[in-house]
Tab-separated table of C-alpha atoms in Angstrom:
chain	number	residue	atom	x	y	z
A	245	MET	CA	28.245	93.051	-69.913
A	246	THR	CA	24.746	93.479	-68.849
A	247	ARG	CA	22.005	90.838	-69.304
A	248	SER	CA	18.582	91.528	-70.708
A	249	PRO	CA	15.775	90.616	-68.375
A	250	LEU	CA	13.964	87.316	-68.885
A	251	PRO	CA	10.567	87.858	-70.808
A	252	SER	CA	7.474	87.818	-68.437
A	253	PRO	CA	5.010	85.139	-69.011
A	254	PRO	CA	2.104	86.278	-71.182
A	255	ARG	CA	-0.663	87.825	-69.281
A	256	LEU	CA	-4.019	86.105	-69.335
A	257	PRO	CA	-7.051	88.021	-70.256
A	258	PRO	CA	-9.097	89.121	-67.102
A	259	ARG	CA	-11.796	86.603	-67.419
A	260	GLN	CA	-9.328	83.641	-67.740
A	261	ARG	CA	-7.398	84.963	-64.764
A	262	ARG	CA	-10.659	85.028	-62.639
A	263	LEU	CA	-11.618	81.384	-63.789
A	264	GLN	CA	-8.118	80.104	-62.917
A	265	GLU	CA	-8.400	81.671	-59.667
A	266	VAL	CA	-11.786	80.171	-58.956
A	267	ARG	CA	-10.677	76.731	-60.236
A	268	ALA	CA	-7.438	76.649	-58.431
A	269	PRO	CA	-7.745	74.051	-55.489
A	270	PRO	CA	-7.227	75.441	-52.111
A	271	PRO	CA	-4.189	74.268	-50.169
A	272	GLN	CA	-5.007	71.086	-48.246
A	273	VAL	CA	-4.916	71.679	-44.457
A	274	HIS	CA	-4.222	68.586	-42.112
A	275	CYS	CA	-5.398	68.643	-38.681
A	276	ARG	CA	-4.595	66.468	-35.853
A	277	ASP	CA	-6.114	68.379	-33.003
A	278	THR	CA	-8.280	65.964	-31.061
A	279	ALA	CA	-10.357	68.911	-29.647
A	280	ILE	CA	-11.277	69.971	-33.171
A	281	HIS	CA	-12.270	66.431	-34.035
A	282	ASN	CA	-14.604	66.216	-30.959
A	283	THR	CA	-16.157	69.540	-31.825
A	284	PHE	CA	-17.621	67.912	-34.963
A	285	MET	CA	-18.166	64.502	-33.600
A	286	CYS	CA	-20.267	65.980	-30.863
A	287	GLY	CA	-22.147	68.434	-32.986
A	288	ASP	CA	-20.927	71.528	-30.830
A	289	MET	CA	-22.203	74.295	-32.927
A	290	LYS	CA	-20.566	76.917	-30.760
A	291	GLY	CA	-17.333	75.226	-31.345
A	292	VAL	CA	-18.131	74.638	-35.031
A	293	TYR	CA	-18.566	78.273	-35.638
A	294	ALA	CA	-15.326	78.980	-33.936
A	295	VAL	CA	-13.258	76.461	-35.890
A	296	LEU	CA	-14.839	77.581	-39.247
A	297	LYS	CA	-13.637	81.008	-38.925
A	298	ASP	CA	-10.815	79.670	-40.616
A	299	PRO	CA	-12.350	78.712	-44.139
A	300	ALA	CA	-9.584	76.173	-44.825
A	301	MET	CA	-10.960	74.066	-41.972
A	302	VAL	CA	-14.165	73.323	-43.977
A	303	ASN	CA	-12.337	70.610	-46.009
A	304	ALA	CA	-9.463	70.041	-43.827
A	305	LEU	CA	-8.204	66.621	-43.606
A	306	MET	CA	-8.816	65.141	-40.057
A	307	GLU	CA	-6.234	62.587	-39.089
A	308	THR	CA	-7.481	60.049	-36.260
A	309	VAL	CA	-5.589	57.441	-34.665
A	310	HIS	CA	-7.296	54.084	-33.869
A	311	GLU	CA	-5.802	51.301	-32.012
A	312	GLU	CA	-6.319	47.895	-33.871
A	313	MET	CA	-5.176	44.443	-33.057
A	314	VAL	CA	-2.981	43.121	-36.089
A	315	TRP	CA	-1.099	39.693	-36.320
A	316	ALA	CA	2.719	40.117	-36.115
A	317	PRO	CA	4.086	36.853	-37.929
A	318	GLU	CA	7.543	37.483	-36.589
A	319	MET	CA	6.203	37.388	-32.978
A	320	GLY	CA	3.622	34.811	-33.600
A	321	MET	CA	1.005	36.777	-31.594
A	322	TRP	CA	-1.679	39.602	-31.827
A	323	THR	CA	-0.328	43.028	-31.203
A	324	LEU	CA	-1.995	46.396	-30.612
A	325	SER	CA	-1.061	48.747	-33.521
A	326	SER	CA	-1.926	52.362	-34.150
A	327	LYS	CA	-3.467	53.154	-37.533
A	328	VAL	CA	-3.883	56.710	-38.877
A	329	ARG	CA	-7.128	57.304	-40.544
A	330	GLN	CA	-8.144	60.352	-42.785
A	331	THR	CA	-11.542	61.896	-42.723
A	332	THR	CA	-13.146	65.305	-42.880
A	333	ALA	CA	-15.483	67.347	-40.698
A	334	LEU	CA	-18.303	66.539	-42.870
A	335	HIS	CA	-17.712	62.848	-42.316
A	336	LEU	CA	-17.431	63.273	-38.680
A	337	ALA	CA	-20.756	65.179	-38.333
A	338	ALA	CA	-22.553	62.847	-40.759
A	339	SER	CA	-21.486	59.688	-39.152
A	340	ARG	CA	-22.860	60.939	-35.827
A	341	GLY	CA	-26.098	62.253	-37.221
A	342	HIS	CA	-25.344	65.975	-36.413
A	343	ALA	CA	-27.649	67.543	-39.028
A	344	ALA	CA	-27.159	71.224	-38.150
A	345	CYS	CA	-23.352	70.695	-38.299
A	346	VAL	CA	-23.745	68.892	-41.779
A	347	GLU	CA	-25.912	71.748	-42.946
A	348	GLU	CA	-23.547	74.395	-41.864
A	349	LEU	CA	-20.623	72.590	-43.552
A	350	LEU	CA	-22.292	72.238	-46.727
A	351	PHE	CA	-23.458	75.861	-46.693
A	352	ARG	CA	-19.788	76.716	-46.364
A	353	GLY	CA	-18.719	74.686	-49.366
A	354	ALA	CA	-17.785	71.262	-47.881
A	355	GLU	CA	-16.908	68.837	-50.689
A	356	VAL	CA	-19.829	66.463	-50.491
A	357	ASN	CA	-18.398	63.603	-52.503
A	358	ALA	CA	-14.746	63.719	-50.635
A	359	ASP	CA	-13.614	60.245	-49.714
A	360	PRO	CA	-10.328	60.699	-47.908
A	361	GLY	CA	-10.810	57.463	-45.909
A	362	GLY	CA	-12.379	55.360	-48.724
A	363	ASN	CA	-16.063	56.386	-47.683
A	364	THR	CA	-18.015	59.478	-48.565
A	365	ALA	CA	-19.977	61.222	-45.985
A	366	LEU	CA	-23.186	59.667	-47.434
A	367	HIS	CA	-21.620	56.245	-46.837
A	368	ASP	CA	-21.141	57.141	-43.141
A	369	ALA	CA	-24.587	58.638	-42.757
A	370	CYS	CA	-26.078	55.535	-44.066
A	371	THR	CA	-24.117	53.211	-41.898
A	372	GLY	CA	-25.367	55.171	-38.833
A	373	ALA	CA	-28.891	55.460	-40.156
A	374	HIS	CA	-29.130	59.254	-40.048
A	375	SER	CA	-31.779	59.993	-42.624
A	376	VAL	CA	-31.817	63.674	-42.009
A	377	CYS	CA	-28.146	63.885	-42.888
A	378	VAL	CA	-28.776	61.587	-45.925
A	379	GLN	CA	-31.433	63.936	-47.068
A	380	LEU	CA	-29.099	66.889	-46.618
A	381	LEU	CA	-26.282	65.358	-48.544
A	382	LEU	CA	-28.345	64.155	-51.518
A	383	SER	CA	-29.909	67.668	-51.760
A	384	HIS	CA	-26.174	68.988	-52.160
A	385	GLY	CA	-25.223	66.699	-54.822
A	386	ALA	CA	-23.954	63.612	-52.935
A	387	ASP	CA	-23.345	60.617	-55.379
A	388	SER	CA	-25.817	57.884	-54.362
A	389	GLU	CA	-23.975	55.253	-56.266
A	390	ARG	CA	-20.442	55.927	-55.353
A	391	LEU	CA	-18.651	52.818	-54.297
A	392	SER	CA	-16.438	52.972	-51.218
A	393	ALA	CA	-13.068	51.437	-51.023
A	394	ASP	CA	-14.469	48.117	-49.969
A	395	GLY	CA	-16.826	48.173	-52.928
A	396	SER	CA	-20.041	49.059	-51.134
A	397	ALA	CA	-22.624	51.560	-52.317
A	398	PRO	CA	-24.642	53.603	-49.870
A	399	LEU	CA	-27.525	51.246	-50.214
A	400	HIS	CA	-25.479	48.430	-49.311
A	401	LEU	CA	-24.839	50.115	-45.869
A	402	CYS	CA	-28.378	50.392	-44.960
A	403	THR	CA	-28.158	47.351	-42.739
A	404	SER	CA	-30.385	48.048	-39.726
A	405	ALA	CA	-34.118	48.514	-39.310
A	406	LEU	CA	-33.448	52.146	-38.470
A	407	SER	CA	-31.951	52.720	-41.950
A	408	PHE	CA	-35.180	52.232	-43.733
A	409	HIS	CA	-35.834	55.907	-44.425
A	410	CYS	CA	-32.068	56.280	-45.633
A	411	ALA	CA	-32.744	53.417	-48.191
A	412	LYS	CA	-35.949	55.165	-49.233
A	413	LEU	CA	-34.367	58.568	-49.715
A	414	LEU	CA	-31.597	56.988	-51.725
A	415	LEU	CA	-34.120	55.197	-54.086
A	416	GLU	CA	-36.193	58.296	-54.466
A	417	GLY	CA	-32.952	60.240	-55.334
A	418	GLY	CA	-32.404	57.757	-58.246
A	419	ALA	CA	-29.979	55.282	-56.620
A	420	ASN	CA	-29.943	51.921	-58.573
A	421	VAL	CA	-31.803	49.296	-56.545
A	422	ASN	CA	-29.780	46.577	-58.228
A	423	ILE	CA	-26.369	48.101	-57.910
A	424	ARG	CA	-23.569	45.552	-57.081
A	425	SER	CA	-20.778	45.655	-54.699
A	426	ARG	CA	-17.631	45.435	-56.345
A	427	GLU	CA	-16.086	41.951	-55.451
A	428	SER	CA	-18.872	40.097	-53.717
A	429	ARG	CA	-21.447	41.151	-56.237
A	430	LEU	CA	-24.170	41.660	-53.797
A	431	THR	CA	-27.305	43.642	-54.443
A	432	PRO	CA	-28.904	45.704	-51.729
A	433	LEU	CA	-31.687	42.831	-51.721
A	434	HIS	CA	-28.973	40.358	-50.832
A	435	VAL	CA	-27.924	42.548	-47.872
A	436	ALA	CA	-31.458	43.146	-46.632
A	437	ALA	CA	-32.354	39.472	-46.867
A	438	GLN	CA	-29.155	38.474	-45.007
A	439	ARG	CA	-30.156	40.832	-42.280
A	440	GLY	CA	-33.775	39.854	-42.235
A	441	LEU	CA	-34.922	43.462	-42.908
A	442	GLU	CA	-38.590	42.949	-43.945
A	443	GLU	CA	-39.258	46.586	-44.822
A	444	HIS	CA	-36.160	46.948	-46.792
A	445	VAL	CA	-36.898	43.858	-48.628
A	446	GLU	CA	-40.432	45.080	-49.533
A	447	LEU	CA	-39.107	48.459	-50.351
A	448	PHE	CA	-36.559	47.103	-52.684
A	449	LEU	CA	-39.002	44.662	-54.392
A	450	SER	CA	-41.388	47.684	-54.954
A	451	HIS	CA	-38.454	49.379	-56.775
A	452	GLY	CA	-37.908	46.525	-59.231
A	453	ALA	CA	-35.154	44.551	-57.235
A	454	ASP	CA	-34.032	41.544	-59.174
A	455	VAL	CA	-35.063	38.518	-57.033
A	456	LEU	CA	-33.157	36.216	-58.955
A	457	ALA	CA	-29.817	38.199	-58.980
A	458	THR	CA	-26.832	35.970	-57.832
A	459	ASN	CA	-23.730	37.089	-56.123
A	460	GLN	CA	-20.163	35.966	-56.670
A	461	GLU	CA	-20.975	32.569	-55.012
A	462	GLY	CA	-23.980	32.139	-57.405
A	463	GLU	CA	-26.400	32.703	-54.456
A	464	THR	CA	-29.705	34.537	-54.561
A	465	PRO	CA	-31.222	36.731	-51.847
A	466	LEU	CA	-33.293	33.761	-50.957
A	467	ASN	CA	-30.061	31.771	-50.325
A	468	ALA	CA	-28.854	34.614	-48.328
A	469	ALA	CA	-31.918	34.894	-45.917
A	470	CYS	CA	-32.170	31.002	-45.398
A	471	SER	CA	-28.452	30.754	-44.376
A	472	ARG	CA	-28.634	33.546	-41.938
A	473	ALA	CA	-31.922	32.429	-40.019
A	474	GLU	CA	-29.903	30.815	-37.284
A	475	ARG	CA	-31.453	32.034	-34.054
A	476	PRO	CA	-34.895	30.707	-33.065
A	477	SER	CA	-35.794	34.298	-31.826
A	478	GLU	CA	-35.228	35.582	-35.318
A	479	ALA	CA	-36.933	32.867	-37.195
A	480	GLY	CA	-40.135	34.711	-37.564
A	481	ARG	CA	-38.943	37.761	-39.306
A	482	TYR	CA	-36.654	35.631	-41.643
A	483	LEU	CA	-39.698	33.569	-42.449
A	484	ARG	CA	-41.743	36.672	-43.419
A	485	VAL	CA	-38.664	37.872	-45.653
A	486	ILE	CA	-38.558	34.444	-47.199
A	487	GLN	CA	-42.127	34.542	-48.010
A	488	LYS	CA	-41.918	37.990	-49.653
A	489	LEU	CA	-39.067	36.690	-51.762
A	490	LEU	CA	-40.886	33.635	-52.966
A	491	GLY	CA	-44.039	35.724	-53.360
A	492	ALA	CA	-41.860	37.831	-55.845
A	493	GLY	CA	-40.681	34.816	-57.843
A	494	ALA	CA	-37.612	33.561	-55.833
A	495	ASP	CA	-36.640	30.042	-56.908
A	496	PRO	CA	-36.106	27.683	-54.121
A	497	GLN	CA	-34.099	25.241	-56.145
A	498	THR	CA	-31.407	27.813	-56.939
A	499	ALA	CA	-27.986	26.637	-55.668
A	500	GLY	CA	-24.810	28.414	-55.303
A	501	ARG	CA	-21.413	27.071	-56.474
A	502	LYS	CA	-21.283	24.685	-53.798
A	503	ARG	CA	-24.771	23.543	-54.775
A	504	HIS	CA	-26.065	24.243	-51.456
A	505	THR	CA	-29.827	25.151	-51.808
A	506	PRO	CA	-32.036	27.245	-49.568
A	507	LEU	CA	-33.233	24.057	-48.153
A	508	HIS	CA	-30.033	22.793	-47.129
A	509	ASN	CA	-29.491	25.935	-45.179
A	510	ALA	CA	-32.948	25.894	-43.645
A	511	CYS	CA	-32.251	22.197	-42.455
A	512	ALA	CA	-28.802	23.231	-41.075
A	513	ASN	CA	-30.261	25.854	-39.033
A	514	CYS	CA	-33.286	23.496	-37.918
A	515	CYS	CA	-35.924	26.032	-38.986
A	516	SER	CA	-39.071	23.935	-39.653
A	517	ARG	CA	-41.391	26.565	-40.647
A	518	ILE	CA	-38.926	27.930	-43.257
A	519	ALA	CA	-38.378	24.281	-44.616
A	520	ASP	CA	-42.005	23.760	-44.988
A	521	VAL	CA	-42.519	26.952	-46.983
A	522	LEU	CA	-39.693	26.022	-49.296
A	523	LEU	CA	-40.884	22.573	-49.652
A	524	LEU	CA	-44.379	23.862	-50.575
A	525	HIS	CA	-42.915	26.217	-53.243
A	526	GLY	CA	-41.084	23.240	-54.945
A	527	ALA	CA	-37.670	22.871	-53.187
A	528	LYS	CA	-36.369	19.220	-53.724
A	529	ALA	CA	-36.073	17.228	-50.705
A	530	ASP	CA	-33.453	14.848	-52.006
A	531	ILE	CA	-31.170	17.230	-53.804
A	532	LYS	CA	-27.371	16.744	-52.921
A	533	ASN	CA	-24.888	19.597	-52.678
A	534	CYS	CA	-21.194	19.246	-53.807
A	535	ALA	CA	-20.204	17.295	-50.703
A	536	GLY	CA	-22.948	14.756	-51.399
A	537	TYR	CA	-25.218	15.906	-48.544
A	538	THR	CA	-29.049	15.988	-48.764
A	539	PRO	CA	-31.167	18.400	-46.675
A	540	MET	CA	-31.718	15.459	-44.456
A	541	ASP	CA	-28.060	14.865	-43.858
A	542	CYS	CA	-27.784	18.515	-42.990
A	543	LEU	CA	-30.395	18.184	-40.398
A	544	LEU	CA	-29.302	15.103	-38.749
A	545	GLN	CA	-25.747	16.723	-38.158
A	546	VAL	CA	-27.305	19.353	-36.055
A	547	VAL	CA	-30.142	17.425	-34.250
A	548	GLU	CA	-28.334	17.294	-31.009
A	549	ASP	CA	-27.773	21.150	-31.045
A	550	TYR	CA	-31.320	21.879	-31.687
A	551	GLN	CA	-33.230	19.401	-29.628
A	552	THR	CA	-35.711	21.990	-28.217
A	553	GLN	CA	-36.745	23.219	-31.933
A	554	GLN	CA	-38.684	20.028	-32.870
A	555	PRO	CA	-36.419	18.688	-35.460
A	556	GLU	CA	-38.707	15.724	-36.031
A	557	GLU	CA	-41.070	18.183	-37.806
A	558	ILE	CA	-38.351	18.768	-40.372
A	559	ALA	CA	-37.541	15.282	-40.806
A	560	ARG	CA	-41.276	14.318	-41.235
A	561	SER	CA	-41.563	17.013	-43.821
A	562	LEU	CA	-38.663	15.952	-45.786
A	563	LEU	CA	-39.720	12.446	-45.896
A	564	ASN	CA	-43.294	13.321	-46.935
A	565	HIS	CA	-41.913	15.279	-49.898
A	566	GLY	CA	-39.739	12.674	-51.446
A	567	ALA	CA	-36.623	12.353	-49.220
A	568	LYS	CA	-35.289	8.814	-49.018
A	569	PRO	CA	-34.670	6.891	-45.822
A	570	VAL	CA	-31.008	7.515	-44.432
A	571	SER	CA	-28.395	4.910	-44.092
A	572	PRO	CA	-29.113	3.050	-40.826
A	573	LYS	CA	-25.520	4.183	-39.747
A	574	MET	CA	-26.895	7.711	-39.385
A	575	LEU	CA	-29.469	6.539	-36.932
A	576	LYS	CA	-27.122	7.106	-34.258
A	577	LEU	CA	-27.210	10.883	-34.699
A	578	CYS	CA	-30.927	10.744	-33.950
A	579	ALA	CA	-30.635	9.051	-30.505
A	580	PRO	CA	-30.502	12.312	-28.511
A	581	VAL	CA	-33.981	13.094	-29.863
A	582	PRO	CA	-36.382	10.077	-29.706
A	583	ALA	CA	-39.024	11.980	-31.768
A	584	VAL	CA	-36.576	12.048	-34.644
A	585	LEU	CA	-35.530	8.493	-34.261
A	586	GLU	CA	-39.140	7.345	-34.417
A	587	VAL	CA	-39.898	9.354	-37.549
A	588	MET	CA	-36.913	7.885	-39.045
A	589	LEU	CA	-37.477	4.223	-38.157
A	590	ASN	CA	-40.877	4.577	-39.570
A	591	SER	CA	-39.622	5.386	-42.854
A	592	TYR	CA	-38.123	1.928	-43.223
A	593	MET	CA	-40.251	-1.130	-44.438
A	594	SER	CA	-38.661	-3.018	-41.650
A	595	LEU	CA	-36.492	-1.942	-38.540
A	596	PRO	CA	-32.879	-2.199	-39.659
A	597	PRO	CA	-30.287	-3.805	-37.199
A	598	CYS	CA	-29.168	-1.172	-34.596
A	599	GLU	CA	-25.677	-2.226	-33.801
A	600	TRP	CA	-24.940	1.595	-33.367
A	601	MET	CA	-26.852	1.444	-30.079
A	602	ASP	CA	-23.914	-0.252	-28.286
A	603	SER	CA	-21.877	2.804	-28.794
A	604	LEU	CA	-24.451	5.281	-27.285
A	605	SER	CA	-23.173	7.048	-24.115
A	606	ASP	CA	-24.680	6.300	-20.604
A	607	GLU	CA	-26.233	9.893	-20.523
A	608	VAL	CA	-28.261	9.306	-23.624
A	609	TYR	CA	-29.580	5.899	-22.334
A	610	GLU	CA	-30.348	7.521	-18.956
A	611	GLU	CA	-32.390	10.163	-20.461
A	612	HIS	CA	-34.251	8.164	-23.221
A	613	GLY	CA	-34.117	4.672	-21.812
A	614	PRO	CA	-37.593	3.416	-22.329
A	615	PHE	CA	-37.778	4.327	-26.152
A	616	LEU	CA	-34.296	3.145	-26.765
A	617	ASP	CA	-35.076	-0.237	-25.143
A	618	LEU	CA	-38.135	-0.524	-27.392
A	619	VAL	CA	-35.908	0.159	-30.381
A	620	HIS	CA	-33.502	-2.486	-29.237
A	621	GLN	CA	-36.203	-4.971	-28.742
A	622	ARG	CA	-37.746	-4.496	-32.134
A	623	SER	CA	-34.499	-4.228	-34.061
A	624	ALA	CA	-34.396	-6.404	-37.100
A	625	SER	CA	-37.925	-7.829	-36.323
A	626	PRO	CA	-40.970	-7.929	-38.829
A	627	ARG	CA	-43.357	-4.909	-38.858
A	628	SER	CA	-47.085	-4.952	-38.543
A	629	LEU	CA	-49.242	-5.364	-41.730
A	630	GLN	CA	-50.518	-2.012	-40.873
A	631	HIS	CA	-46.994	-0.500	-41.278
A	632	LEU	CA	-46.337	-2.356	-44.353
A	633	SER	CA	-49.526	-0.992	-45.995
A	634	ARG	CA	-48.360	2.411	-45.045
A	635	HIS	CA	-44.990	2.045	-46.431
A	636	ALA	CA	-46.415	0.653	-49.655
A	637	LEU	CA	-48.731	3.618	-50.183
A	638	ARG	CA	-45.904	6.128	-49.309
A	639	LEU	CA	-43.498	4.252	-51.692
A	640	HIS	CA	-46.086	4.644	-54.444
A	641	LEU	CA	-46.913	8.358	-53.642
A	642	GLY	CA	-43.265	9.296	-53.386
A	643	ALA	CA	-42.757	13.097	-53.509
A	644	ARG	CA	-46.416	13.438	-53.793
A	645	CYS	CA	-47.133	11.932	-50.294
A	646	HIS	CA	-47.735	15.289	-48.595
A	647	SER	CA	-50.097	16.721	-51.119
A	648	ALA	CA	-52.039	13.490	-52.041
A	649	VAL	CA	-52.572	12.202	-48.486
A	650	GLY	CA	-53.898	15.506	-47.598
A	651	LYS	CA	-56.640	15.407	-50.210
A	652	LEU	CA	-57.882	12.006	-49.161
A	653	ASP	CA	-61.238	11.662	-47.364
A	654	ILE	CA	-60.072	9.690	-44.387
A	655	PRO	CA	-60.065	10.095	-40.693
A	656	SER	CA	-57.471	12.543	-39.181
A	657	SER	CA	-55.932	9.920	-37.254
A	658	VAL	CA	-55.273	7.731	-40.341
A	659	ARG	CA	-53.926	10.868	-42.158
A	660	ASP	CA	-51.380	11.494	-39.292
A	661	TYR	CA	-50.460	7.909	-39.260
A	662	LEU	CA	-49.764	7.899	-43.060
A	663	LEU	CA	-47.739	11.156	-42.644
A	664	LEU	CA	-45.474	9.831	-39.898
A	665	TYR	CA	-46.787	11.835	-36.949
A	666	ASN	CA	-45.230	10.591	-33.819
A	667	ASP	CA	-47.375	8.446	-31.535
A	668	GLY	CA	-44.394	7.074	-29.486
A	669	THR	CA	-44.586	3.618	-30.878
A	670	LEU	CA	-42.979	1.378	-33.537
A	671	LYS	CA	-45.765	-0.852	-34.757
């Protein structure tokens, strides 16, 4: 008995067959050849042309091995582990800024939005601040708002001064200036403020960035800038960023979930000029965070670490804008910087008992003996009528002390006395 042959599948019309052939995805090629990886990483065009003789290499998956330190709980120690990462020739070239190589790959049909390792080539180009590559990728349809595996858009990765033109190209290409990262809810303005990037901040603001946007922790770009202004050498550019944000309508009283305001951060970083600007724009000098700390508390906790940054200027500004005198127990924190101790003691109506002085180290006494001896002698003693008058006037003016005294038609020496400027005495 013979079987009849199985019926053949219905034949598609010629046009549909051609469409199916065009749309059929090419077989994925995996490449682990380090020499080929290096060809695209180094932008060796002669080598690039040789590799691309095989059309499948245009979108081949490049598998690279990276050595990373990982915690091994079973061993209780950090160990070196090999991690395999996937990328493409376009990613490798764009991340190194090899524009000619990127252009050749795009011309040959490289998938511009492929993200085998969690990032697109546009993400990598922005991270490396390679603006020519960014322009090429955008002109070939790169998605300027695609989020990476870690939730970052290309604009979030413009994190260096050199990346300004990348950010500008993205915005000109239609990227959303207020796009949020996936989990942290950061906007590009948050990132630029954190990094102290003046040009980026100005660019984002000019394109309508929301200066009042809050991240997952409830913090605005102003909070972000004030928290990161930690190094004296960077204080100037962070100050300019903060001034731009305040000029655009940032609220210096906005606190995150921990009720930590920009002023708390400025005091914790001992940035006197930033603290002054915040106070002049309406920051509250006596507000408490969720731990019950005021900006003055934050300052006194770091006085010893920032002795050369004139912490007395911040203490004076806080007191002149309504901060209350601290508990006498906290005066011990001021001992390493007599100028701060002087300002604090002059905020009391009478000098409080100074039992805390008995616990000071010999090193502190050796360095600041004369002034500490004066404090010890005057401890719990009556103050002069001149000081009592100053205290009564300051108490009456409260938070208006700084602005009101500045308007009085009095000699500068009297004005300085009322505003607690240091003269090395305790009258």
